[in-house]
mmCIF file of C-alpha atoms in Angstrom:
data_model
loop_
_atom_site.group_PDB
_atom_site.id
_atom_site.type_symbol
_atom_site.label_atom_id
_atom_site.label_comp_id
_atom_site.label_asym_id
_atom_site.label_seq_id
_atom_site.Cartn_x
_atom_site.Cartn_y
_atom_site.Cartn_z
ATOM 1 C CA MET A 289 -9.247 21.556 -2.158
ATOM 2 C CA PHE A 290 -6.849 19.243 -4.011
ATOM 3 C CA PRO A 291 -8.949 16.440 -5.532
ATOM 4 C CA ASP A 292 -6.260 15.789 -8.141
ATOM 5 C CA LEU A 293 -3.665 15.228 -5.416
ATOM 6 C CA ILE A 294 -6.007 12.800 -3.657
ATOM 7 C CA HIS A 295 -6.642 10.874 -6.867
ATOM 8 C CA ILE A 296 -2.876 10.603 -7.364
ATOM 9 C CA THR A 297 -1.847 9.703 -3.819
ATOM 10 C CA PHE A 298 -4.730 7.391 -2.860
ATOM 11 C CA PRO A 299 -3.810 4.596 -5.339
ATOM 12 C CA ILE A 300 -0.158 4.934 -4.298
ATOM 13 C CA ILE A 301 -1.121 4.524 -0.637
ATOM 14 C CA LEU A 302 -3.177 1.440 -1.521
ATOM 15 C CA VAL A 303 -0.235 -0.101 -3.397
ATOM 16 C CA VAL A 304 2.199 0.652 -0.570
ATOM 17 C CA ALA A 305 -0.194 -0.785 2.016
ATOM 18 C CA THR A 306 -0.686 -3.905 -0.116
ATOM 19 C CA VAL A 307 3.065 -4.419 -0.506
ATOM 20 C CA VAL A 308 3.609 -3.996 3.238
ATOM 21 C CA LEU A 309 0.841 -6.470 4.046
ATOM 22 C CA LEU A 310 2.235 -8.972 1.529
ATOM 23 C CA ARG A 311 5.738 -8.630 3.015
ATOM 24 C CA GLN A 312 4.379 -9.146 6.530
ATOM 25 C CA PHE A 313 2.384 -12.169 5.354
ATOM 26 C CA MET A 314 5.374 -13.686 3.546
ATOM 27 C CA LYS A 315 7.666 -13.006 6.531
ATOM 28 C CA GLY A 316 5.176 -14.574 8.952
ATOM 29 C CA ASP A 317 4.507 -17.528 6.651
ATOM 30 C CA GLY A 318 8.189 -18.033 5.863
ATOM 31 C CA PRO A 319 10.913 -19.478 8.118
#
């Protein structure tokens, strides 16, 4: 029903998920 909303939010979700994964990886790899 809202393809535009999906096209806007999907990339944002991907970026947020990537940032979270990177933070977890850096935290785990760090001291």
